[in-house]
mmCIF file of N, CA and C in Angstrom:
data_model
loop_
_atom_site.group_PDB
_atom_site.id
_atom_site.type_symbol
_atom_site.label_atom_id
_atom_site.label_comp_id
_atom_site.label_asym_id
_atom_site.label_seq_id
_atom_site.Cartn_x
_atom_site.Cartn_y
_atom_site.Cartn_z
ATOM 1 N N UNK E 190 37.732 46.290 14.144
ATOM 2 C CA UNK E 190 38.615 45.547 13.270
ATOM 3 C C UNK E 190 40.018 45.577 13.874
ATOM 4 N N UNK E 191 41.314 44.532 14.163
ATOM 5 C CA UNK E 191 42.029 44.278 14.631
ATOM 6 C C UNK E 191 43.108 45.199 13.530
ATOM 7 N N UNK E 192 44.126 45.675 14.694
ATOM 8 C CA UNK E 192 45.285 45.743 13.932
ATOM 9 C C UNK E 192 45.714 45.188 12.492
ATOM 10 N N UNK E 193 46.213 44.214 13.463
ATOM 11 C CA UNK E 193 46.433 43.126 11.721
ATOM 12 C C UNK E 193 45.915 43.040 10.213
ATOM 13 N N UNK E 194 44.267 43.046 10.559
ATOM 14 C CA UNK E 194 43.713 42.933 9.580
ATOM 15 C C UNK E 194 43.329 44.343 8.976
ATOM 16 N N UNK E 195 43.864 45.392 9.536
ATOM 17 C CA UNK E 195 43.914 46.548 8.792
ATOM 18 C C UNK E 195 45.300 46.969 7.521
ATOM 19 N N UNK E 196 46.224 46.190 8.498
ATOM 20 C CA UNK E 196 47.604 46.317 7.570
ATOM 21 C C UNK E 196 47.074 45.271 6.968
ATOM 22 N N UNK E 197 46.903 44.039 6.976
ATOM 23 C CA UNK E 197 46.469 43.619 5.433
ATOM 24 C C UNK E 197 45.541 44.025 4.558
ATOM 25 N N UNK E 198 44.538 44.508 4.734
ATOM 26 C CA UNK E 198 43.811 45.277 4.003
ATOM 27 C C UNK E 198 44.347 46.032 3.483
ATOM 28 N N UNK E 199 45.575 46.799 3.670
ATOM 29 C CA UNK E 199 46.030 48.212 3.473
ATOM 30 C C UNK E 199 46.548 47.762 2.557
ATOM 31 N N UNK E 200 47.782 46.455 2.892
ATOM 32 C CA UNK E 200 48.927 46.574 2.055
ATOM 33 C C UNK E 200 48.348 45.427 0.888
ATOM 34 N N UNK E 201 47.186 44.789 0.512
ATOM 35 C CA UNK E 201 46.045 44.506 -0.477
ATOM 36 C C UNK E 201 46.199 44.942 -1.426
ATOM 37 N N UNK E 202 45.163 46.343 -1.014
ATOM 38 C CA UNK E 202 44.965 47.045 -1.941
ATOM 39 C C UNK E 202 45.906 48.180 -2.545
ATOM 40 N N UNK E 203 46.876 48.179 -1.812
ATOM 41 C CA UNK E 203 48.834 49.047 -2.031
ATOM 42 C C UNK E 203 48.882 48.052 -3.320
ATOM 43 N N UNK E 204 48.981 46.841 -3.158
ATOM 44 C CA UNK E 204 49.451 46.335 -3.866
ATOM 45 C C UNK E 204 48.646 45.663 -5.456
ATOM 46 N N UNK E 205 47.274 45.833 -5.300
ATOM 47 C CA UNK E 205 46.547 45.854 -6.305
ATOM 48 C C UNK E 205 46.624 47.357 -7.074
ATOM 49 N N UNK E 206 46.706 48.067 -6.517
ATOM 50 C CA UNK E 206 47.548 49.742 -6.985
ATOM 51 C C UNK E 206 48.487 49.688 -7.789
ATOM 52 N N UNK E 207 49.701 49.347 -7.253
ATOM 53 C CA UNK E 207 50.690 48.662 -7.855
ATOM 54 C C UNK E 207 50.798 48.476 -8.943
ATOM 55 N N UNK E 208 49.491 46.993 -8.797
ATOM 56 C CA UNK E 208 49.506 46.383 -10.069
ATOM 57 C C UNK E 208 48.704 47.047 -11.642
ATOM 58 N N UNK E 209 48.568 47.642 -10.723
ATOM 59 C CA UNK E 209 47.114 48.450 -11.992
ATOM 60 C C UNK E 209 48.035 50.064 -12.580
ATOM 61 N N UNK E 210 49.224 50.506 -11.908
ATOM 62 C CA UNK E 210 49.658 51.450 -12.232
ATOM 63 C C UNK E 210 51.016 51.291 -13.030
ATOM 64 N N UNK E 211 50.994 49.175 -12.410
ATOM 65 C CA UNK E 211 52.277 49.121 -12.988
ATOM 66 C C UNK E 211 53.765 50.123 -12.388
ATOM 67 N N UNK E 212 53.972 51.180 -11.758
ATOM 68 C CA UNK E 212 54.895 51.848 -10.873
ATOM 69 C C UNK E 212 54.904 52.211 -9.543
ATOM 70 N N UNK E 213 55.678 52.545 -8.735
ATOM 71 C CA UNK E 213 56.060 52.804 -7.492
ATOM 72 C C UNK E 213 54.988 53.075 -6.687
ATOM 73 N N UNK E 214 54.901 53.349 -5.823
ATOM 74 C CA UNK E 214 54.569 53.506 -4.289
ATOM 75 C C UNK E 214 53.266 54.807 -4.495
ATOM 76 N N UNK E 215 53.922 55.903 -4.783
ATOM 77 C CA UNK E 215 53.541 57.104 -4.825
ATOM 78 C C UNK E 215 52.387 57.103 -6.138
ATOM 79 N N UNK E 216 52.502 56.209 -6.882
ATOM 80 C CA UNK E 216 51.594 56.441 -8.177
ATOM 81 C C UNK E 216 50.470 55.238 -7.557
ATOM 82 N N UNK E 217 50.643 54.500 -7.006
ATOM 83 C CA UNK E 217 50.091 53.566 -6.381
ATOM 84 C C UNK E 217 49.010 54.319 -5.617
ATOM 85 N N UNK E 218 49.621 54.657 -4.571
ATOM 86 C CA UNK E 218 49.195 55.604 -3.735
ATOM 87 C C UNK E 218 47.683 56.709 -4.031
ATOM 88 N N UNK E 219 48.602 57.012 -5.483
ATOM 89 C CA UNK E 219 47.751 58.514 -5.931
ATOM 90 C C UNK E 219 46.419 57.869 -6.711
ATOM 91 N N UNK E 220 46.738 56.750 -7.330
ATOM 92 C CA UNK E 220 45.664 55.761 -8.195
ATOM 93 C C UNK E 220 44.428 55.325 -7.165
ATOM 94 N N UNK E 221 45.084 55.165 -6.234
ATOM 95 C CA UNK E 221 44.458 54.467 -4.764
ATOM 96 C C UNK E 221 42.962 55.586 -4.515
ATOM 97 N N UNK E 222 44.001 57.162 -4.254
ATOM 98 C CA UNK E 222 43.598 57.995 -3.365
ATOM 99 C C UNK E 222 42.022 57.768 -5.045
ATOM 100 N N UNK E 223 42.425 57.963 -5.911
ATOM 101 C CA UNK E 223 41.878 58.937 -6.952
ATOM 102 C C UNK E 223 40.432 57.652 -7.230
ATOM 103 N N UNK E 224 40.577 56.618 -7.368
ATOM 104 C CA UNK E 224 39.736 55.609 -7.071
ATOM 105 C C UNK E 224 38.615 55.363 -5.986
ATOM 106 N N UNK E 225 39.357 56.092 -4.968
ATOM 107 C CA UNK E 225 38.176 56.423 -3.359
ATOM 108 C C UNK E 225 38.561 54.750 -3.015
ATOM 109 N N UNK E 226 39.888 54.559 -2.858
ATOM 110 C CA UNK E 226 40.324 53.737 -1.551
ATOM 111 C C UNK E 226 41.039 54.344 -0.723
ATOM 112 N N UNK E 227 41.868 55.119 -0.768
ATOM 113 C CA UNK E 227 42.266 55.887 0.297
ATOM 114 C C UNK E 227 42.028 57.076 0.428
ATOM 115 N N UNK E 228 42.320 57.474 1.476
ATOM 116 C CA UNK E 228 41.662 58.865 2.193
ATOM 117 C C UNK E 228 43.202 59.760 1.761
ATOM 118 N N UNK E 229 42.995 61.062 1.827
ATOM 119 C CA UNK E 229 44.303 62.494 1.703
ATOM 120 C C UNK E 229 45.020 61.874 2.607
ATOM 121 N N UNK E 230 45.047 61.254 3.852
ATOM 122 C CA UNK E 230 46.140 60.555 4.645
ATOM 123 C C UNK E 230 46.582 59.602 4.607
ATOM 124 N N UNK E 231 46.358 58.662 3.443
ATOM 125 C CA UNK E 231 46.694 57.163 2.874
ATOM 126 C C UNK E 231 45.624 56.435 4.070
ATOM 127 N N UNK E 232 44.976 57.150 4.167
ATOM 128 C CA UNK E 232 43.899 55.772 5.204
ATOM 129 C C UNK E 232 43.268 54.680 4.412
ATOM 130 N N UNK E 233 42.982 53.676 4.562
ATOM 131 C CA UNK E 233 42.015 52.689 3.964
ATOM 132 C C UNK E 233 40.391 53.479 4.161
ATOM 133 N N UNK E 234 39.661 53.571 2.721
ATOM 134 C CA UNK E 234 38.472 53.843 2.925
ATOM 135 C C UNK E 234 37.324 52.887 3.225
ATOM 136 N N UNK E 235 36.140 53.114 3.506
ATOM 137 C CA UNK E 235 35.068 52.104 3.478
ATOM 138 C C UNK E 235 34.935 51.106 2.131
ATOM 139 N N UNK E 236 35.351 52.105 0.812
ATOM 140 C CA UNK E 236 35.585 51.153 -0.534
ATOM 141 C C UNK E 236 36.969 50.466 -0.825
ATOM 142 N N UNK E 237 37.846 50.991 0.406
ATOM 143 C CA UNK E 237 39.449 50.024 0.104
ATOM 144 C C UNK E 237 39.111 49.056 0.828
ATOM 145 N N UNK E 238 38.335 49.250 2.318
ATOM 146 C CA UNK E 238 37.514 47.612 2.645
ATOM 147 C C UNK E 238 37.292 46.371 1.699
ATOM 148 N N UNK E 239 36.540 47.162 1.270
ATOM 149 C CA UNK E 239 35.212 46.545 0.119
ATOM 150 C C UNK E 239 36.359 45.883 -0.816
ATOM 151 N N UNK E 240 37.038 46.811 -1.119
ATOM 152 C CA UNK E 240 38.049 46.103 -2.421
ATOM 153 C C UNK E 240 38.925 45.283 -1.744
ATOM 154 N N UNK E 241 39.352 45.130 -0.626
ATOM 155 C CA UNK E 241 39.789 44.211 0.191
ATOM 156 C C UNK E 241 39.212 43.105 -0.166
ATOM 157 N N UNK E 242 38.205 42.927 0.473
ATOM 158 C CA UNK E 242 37.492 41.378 1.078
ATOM 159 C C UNK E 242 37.304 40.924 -0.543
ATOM 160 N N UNK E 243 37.502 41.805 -1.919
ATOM 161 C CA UNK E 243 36.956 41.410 -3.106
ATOM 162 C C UNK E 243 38.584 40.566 -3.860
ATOM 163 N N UNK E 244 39.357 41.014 -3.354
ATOM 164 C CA UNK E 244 41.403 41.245 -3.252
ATOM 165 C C UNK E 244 40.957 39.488 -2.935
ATOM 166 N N UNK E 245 40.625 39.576 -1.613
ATOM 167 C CA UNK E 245 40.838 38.273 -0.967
ATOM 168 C C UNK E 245 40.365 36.819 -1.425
ATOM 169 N N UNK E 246 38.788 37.196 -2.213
ATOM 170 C CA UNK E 246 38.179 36.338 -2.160
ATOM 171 C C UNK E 246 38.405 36.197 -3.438
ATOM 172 N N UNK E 247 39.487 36.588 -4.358
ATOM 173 C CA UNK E 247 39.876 36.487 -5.364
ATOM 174 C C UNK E 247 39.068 36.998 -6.524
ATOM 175 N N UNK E 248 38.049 38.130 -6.550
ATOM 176 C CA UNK E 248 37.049 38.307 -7.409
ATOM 177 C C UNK E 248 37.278 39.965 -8.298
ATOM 178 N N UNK E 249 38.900 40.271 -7.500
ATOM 179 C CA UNK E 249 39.123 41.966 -7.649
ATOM 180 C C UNK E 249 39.879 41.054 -9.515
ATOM 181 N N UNK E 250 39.404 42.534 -10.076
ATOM 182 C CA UNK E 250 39.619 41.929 -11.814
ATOM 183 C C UNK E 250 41.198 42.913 -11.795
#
């Protein structure tokens, strides 16, 4: 998977975080981790993928 399409994936589902926590970065973040999209190192998981391509194709609720 290319660069690119990892930071969009990333910053996706950052931002569907966001929206679901309604606050900052860090609660985002922690909602993320606690959900099993990101990894203890803010990595994108195999299910922040998944919630990606779901982000994209417009089907994430």
């Amino acid at each position: 998977m290319s660069a690119s399409k990892i930071s969009n994936d990333y910053e996706a589902v950052l931002a569907y975080c966001c929206d679901k926590t309604m606050n900052g970065y860090e609660q985002a973040l922690h909602y993320g981790r606690l959900s099993g999209y990101f990894t203890k190192d803010n990595k994108l998981t195999a299910m922040g993928h998944k919630v990606a391509r779901l982000i994209e194709d417009d089907l994430a609720a």
